[in-house]
Amino acid sequence: MPHTLRSISGPPQRVVLLGFMGAGKSTVGPLLAARLGWTFHDADRAIEERAGLSVPDVFRLHGEAAFREMEAETIAGLLELDQSVIALGGGAVEHPSTRSLLSSQAGTCTVFLDAQLETMIDRCNLSTGVRPLLQNLNALPERYLRRLPLYQQATVTVSTEGLSPDAVADAVFSRLRDRELVADRAGSEKGRTL
Ligand code: S3P
């Protein structure tokens, strides 16, 4: 049975940021965590700590399939943490066990940071980080199209097109508040308290 990422049961304990490379997950994550008073975790950094290698070196030395297994195991550990904002690597949702966890775990709210593929590639080219998959630009549209329906199953989707990282964090926070997934910090008690 296909897993959908949409449902969240129980009070939210963690927000998981999804989206393609260049969506802004690792940049927006800490800004959103600050607004929530939560802790930020980046799945790629956690993989690097665990492997004792950079992500490009894991790809180079062990291959993409080994990276995906390491990624799924690392994410399973991160998803046990409460009061957390967690940025996943762009390909994490392709692993069935990660999708299964995201959809079944009480308190997990998924947020898809959306933008045009061209915009995200431009952002990647401006950033300093090395991304192994950017070495084959021709394969990116197919990867993106394969993943898009998985990202679109997130609890909440926010368009990041033309927005600064702070504006995206504000937009995500207000979407969570509108859906009563977080308390209104301005003082209203109508939101669910985390
Ligand atoms: C990947 C995205 C990267 C990183 C790895 C593979 C992907 O993370 O996990 O290079 O398959 O899209 P970002 O989405 O944070 O760039």
CSV table of C-alpha atoms and ligand atoms in Angstrom, one decimal:
chain,number,residue,atom,x,y,z
A,1,MET,CA,0.0,0.0,0.0
A,2,PRO,CA,1.5,3.4,-0.9
A,3,HIS,CA,2.3,5.6,2.1
A,4,THR,CA,1.0,9.1,2.2
A,5,LEU,CA,2.9,11.7,4.2
A,6,ARG,CA,-0.1,13.9,4.8
A,7,SER,CA,-1.6,12.8,8.1
A,8,ILE,CA,-0.5,13.9,11.5
A,9,SER,CA,-2.0,12.5,14.6
A,10,GLY,CA,-1.5,13.8,18.1
A,11,PRO,CA,0.0,17.2,19.0
A,12,PRO,CA,3.0,18.1,16.7
A,13,GLN,CA,6.3,17.3,18.2
A,14,ARG,CA,8.5,17.8,15.2
A,15,VAL,CA,8.4,19.6,11.8
A,16,VAL,CA,10.2,17.8,9.0
A,17,LEU,CA,11.2,19.9,6.0
A,18,LEU,CA,11.0,18.3,2.6
A,19,GLY,CA,12.0,19.4,-0.9
A,20,PHE,CA,14.5,19.2,-3.7
A,21,MET,CA,18.1,20.4,-3.4
A,22,GLY,CA,18.1,24.1,-3.2
A,23,ALA,CA,14.6,24.3,-1.7
A,24,GLY,CA,16.1,26.1,1.3
A,25,LYS,CA,15.5,23.3,4.0
A,26,SER,CA,18.9,23.7,5.7
A,27,THR,CA,18.7,27.5,5.6
A,28,VAL,CA,15.1,27.9,6.7
A,29,GLY,CA,15.2,25.1,9.3
A,30,PRO,CA,17.2,27.0,12.0
A,31,LEU,CA,15.1,30.1,11.4
A,32,LEU,CA,11.9,28.1,11.9
A,33,ALA,CA,13.3,26.3,14.9
A,34,ALA,CA,14.1,29.7,16.5
A,35,ARG,CA,10.5,30.8,16.0
A,36,LEU,CA,9.2,27.6,17.6
A,37,GLY,CA,11.8,27.6,20.4
A,38,TRP,CA,12.8,24.1,19.2
A,39,THR,CA,16.1,22.5,18.1
A,40,PHE,CA,17.2,22.2,14.5
A,41,HIS,CA,18.7,19.0,13.0
A,42,ASP,CA,20.1,18.6,9.5
A,43,ALA,CA,20.0,15.0,8.3
A,44,ASP,CA,23.0,15.4,6.0
A,45,ARG,CA,25.1,16.8,8.8
A,46,ALA,CA,24.0,13.9,11.0
A,47,ILE,CA,25.0,11.4,8.3
A,48,GLU,CA,28.4,13.0,8.0
A,49,GLU,CA,28.9,12.8,11.8
A,50,ARG,CA,27.9,9.1,11.8
A,51,ALA,CA,30.0,8.2,8.8
A,52,GLY,CA,33.0,10.3,9.7
A,53,LEU,CA,32.9,11.4,6.0
A,54,SER,CA,31.4,14.3,4.0
A,55,VAL,CA,28.3,13.5,1.9
A,56,PRO,CA,30.3,13.7,-1.3
A,57,ASP,CA,32.9,11.3,0.1
A,58,VAL,CA,30.1,8.8,1.1
A,59,PHE,CA,28.9,8.9,-2.5
A,60,ARG,CA,32.4,8.6,-3.9
A,61,LEU,CA,33.6,5.8,-1.6
A,62,HIS,CA,30.4,3.8,-1.0
A,63,GLY,CA,28.0,4.8,-3.8
A,64,GLU,CA,24.5,6.3,-3.8
A,65,ALA,CA,22.8,3.0,-2.6
A,66,ALA,CA,24.9,2.9,0.5
A,67,PHE,CA,24.3,6.6,1.1
A,68,ARG,CA,20.5,6.0,0.9
A,69,GLU,CA,20.6,3.2,3.6
A,70,MET,CA,22.7,5.3,5.9
A,71,GLU,CA,20.4,8.2,5.3
A,72,ALA,CA,17.3,6.2,6.1
A,73,GLU,CA,18.8,4.9,9.3
A,74,THR,CA,20.0,8.3,10.4
A,75,ILE,CA,16.6,9.9,9.7
A,76,ALA,CA,14.9,7.1,11.8
A,77,GLY,CA,17.0,8.2,14.7
A,78,LEU,CA,16.3,11.9,14.2
A,79,LEU,CA,12.6,11.2,14.0
A,80,GLU,CA,12.7,10.0,17.6
A,81,LEU,CA,13.6,13.5,18.8
A,82,ASP,CA,10.8,15.8,20.1
A,83,GLN,CA,10.5,19.6,19.7
A,84,SER,CA,12.7,19.4,16.6
A,85,VAL,CA,12.8,20.9,13.2
A,86,ILE,CA,14.5,18.4,10.9
A,87,ALA,CA,15.8,19.1,7.3
A,88,LEU,CA,15.9,16.0,5.2
A,89,GLY,CA,18.1,15.6,2.1
A,90,GLY,CA,16.2,16.0,-1.2
A,91,GLY,CA,16.2,12.3,-1.9
A,92,ALA,CA,15.2,11.0,1.5
A,93,VAL,CA,11.5,10.6,0.6
A,94,GLU,CA,12.4,8.1,-2.0
A,95,HIS,CA,13.2,5.5,0.7
A,96,PRO,CA,10.1,3.5,1.6
A,97,SER,CA,11.0,3.1,5.2
A,98,THR,CA,11.5,6.9,5.6
A,99,ARG,CA,8.1,7.5,3.9
A,100,SER,CA,6.5,4.9,6.2
A,101,LEU,CA,7.9,6.5,9.3
A,102,LEU,CA,6.9,10.0,8.2
A,103,SER,CA,3.3,8.9,7.6
A,104,SER,CA,2.8,6.7,10.6
A,105,GLN,CA,4.6,8.5,13.4
A,106,ALA,CA,2.3,10.5,15.7
A,107,GLY,CA,3.4,14.1,16.1
A,108,THR,CA,5.3,14.4,12.8
A,109,CYS,CA,4.3,17.3,10.6
A,110,THR,CA,5.9,17.4,7.1
A,111,VAL,CA,6.4,20.7,5.3
A,112,PHE,CA,7.2,20.8,1.5
A,113,LEU,CA,9.3,23.8,0.5
A,114,ASP,CA,8.3,24.3,-3.1
A,115,ALA,CA,10.0,26.3,-6.0
A,116,GLN,CA,10.6,26.0,-9.7
A,117,LEU,CA,13.4,23.5,-10.6
A,118,GLU,CA,15.4,26.3,-12.3
A,119,THR,CA,15.2,28.5,-9.2
A,120,MET,CA,16.5,25.6,-7.0
A,121,ILE,CA,19.4,24.8,-9.4
A,122,ASP,CA,20.4,28.5,-9.4
A,123,ARG,CA,20.3,28.5,-5.6
A,124,CYS,CA,22.5,25.4,-5.5
A,125,ASN,CA,25.0,27.1,-7.8
A,126,LEU,CA,25.2,30.1,-5.5
A,127,SER,CA,25.8,28.0,-2.4
A,128,THR,CA,29.2,26.8,-1.3
A,129,GLY,CA,28.2,23.2,-0.4
A,130,VAL,CA,29.2,20.4,-2.8
A,131,ARG,CA,26.3,18.3,-4.0
A,132,PRO,CA,27.3,15.1,-5.8
A,133,LEU,CA,24.1,14.8,-7.9
A,134,LEU,CA,24.6,18.3,-9.4
A,135,GLN,CA,27.5,16.8,-11.4
A,136,ASN,CA,24.9,15.3,-13.7
A,137,LEU,CA,22.6,18.2,-14.5
A,138,ASN,CA,20.8,16.2,-17.3
A,139,ALA,CA,19.5,13.7,-14.8
A,140,LEU,CA,18.0,16.4,-12.4
A,141,PRO,CA,14.6,16.9,-14.1
A,142,GLU,CA,13.8,13.2,-14.0
A,143,ARG,CA,14.8,12.9,-10.3
A,144,TYR,CA,12.8,16.0,-9.6
A,145,LEU,CA,9.7,14.8,-11.4
A,146,ARG,CA,10.0,11.4,-9.7
A,147,ARG,CA,10.1,13.0,-6.2
A,148,LEU,CA,7.6,15.8,-6.7
A,149,PRO,CA,4.4,13.7,-6.0
A,150,LEU,CA,6.1,12.5,-2.8
A,151,TYR,CA,6.9,16.0,-1.6
A,152,GLN,CA,3.3,17.0,-2.5
A,153,GLN,CA,2.0,14.6,0.0
A,154,ALA,CA,3.4,16.7,2.9
A,155,THR,CA,1.0,18.1,5.6
A,156,VAL,CA,1.7,21.6,4.5
A,157,THR,CA,3.2,23.1,1.2
A,158,VAL,CA,4.8,26.5,1.2
A,159,SER,CA,6.0,28.2,-2.0
A,160,THR,CA,9.5,29.8,-1.5
A,161,GLU,CA,9.7,31.5,-4.9
A,162,GLY,CA,11.0,35.0,-4.6
A,163,LEU,CA,11.0,34.9,-0.7
A,164,SER,CA,14.0,35.4,1.6
A,165,PRO,CA,14.8,32.6,4.1
A,166,ASP,CA,13.3,34.7,6.9
A,167,ALA,CA,10.1,35.2,4.9
A,168,VAL,CA,9.9,31.5,4.2
A,169,ALA,CA,10.3,30.7,7.9
A,170,ASP,CA,7.5,33.3,8.7
A,171,ALA,CA,5.3,31.7,6.0
A,172,VAL,CA,5.8,28.2,7.4
A,173,PHE,CA,5.2,29.4,10.9
A,174,SER,CA,2.0,31.1,10.0
A,175,ARG,CA,0.8,28.2,8.0
A,176,LEU,CA,1.3,25.9,11.0
A,177,ARG,CA,-0.4,28.4,13.2
A,178,ASP,CA,-3.4,28.8,10.8
A,179,ARG,CA,-3.8,25.1,10.9
A,180,GLU,CA,-3.7,25.3,14.7
A,181,LEU,CA,-0.6,23.1,14.6
A,182,VAL,CA,1.3,25.6,16.8
A,183,ALA,CA,0.2,28.1,19.4
A,184,ASP,CA,-0.2,31.7,18.4
A,185,ARG,CA,2.8,33.3,20.2
A,186,ALA,CA,1.1,36.7,20.1
A,187,GLY,CA,-1.0,35.5,23.0
A,188,SER,CA,-4.1,33.8,21.5
A,189,GLU,CA,-4.8,30.6,23.2
A,190,LYS,CA,-6.8,29.1,20.3
A,191,GLY,CA,-3.8,27.3,18.9
A,192,ARG,CA,-2.7,24.0,20.2
A,193,THR,CA,0.1,24.4,22.6
A,194,LEU,CA,3.3,22.5,21.8
B,1,S3P,C1,20.5,14.7,-2.3
B,1,S3P,C2,20.4,15.9,-1.6
B,1,S3P,C3,21.4,16.4,-0.7
B,1,S3P,C4,22.2,15.3,-0.1
B,1,S3P,C5,22.7,14.4,-1.1
B,1,S3P,C6,21.7,13.8,-2.0
B,1,S3P,C7,19.5,14.3,-3.2
B,1,S3P,O1,20.8,17.2,0.3
B,1,S3P,O2,21.3,14.5,0.8
B,1,S3P,O3,23.7,15.1,-1.8
B,1,S3P,O4,19.4,13.1,-3.5
B,1,S3P,O5,18.7,15.1,-3.6
B,1,S3P,P1,20.1,18.6,0.1
B,1,S3P,O6,18.7,18.4,-0.5
B,1,S3P,O7,20.1,19.3,1.4
B,1,S3P,O8,20.9,19.3,-0.9
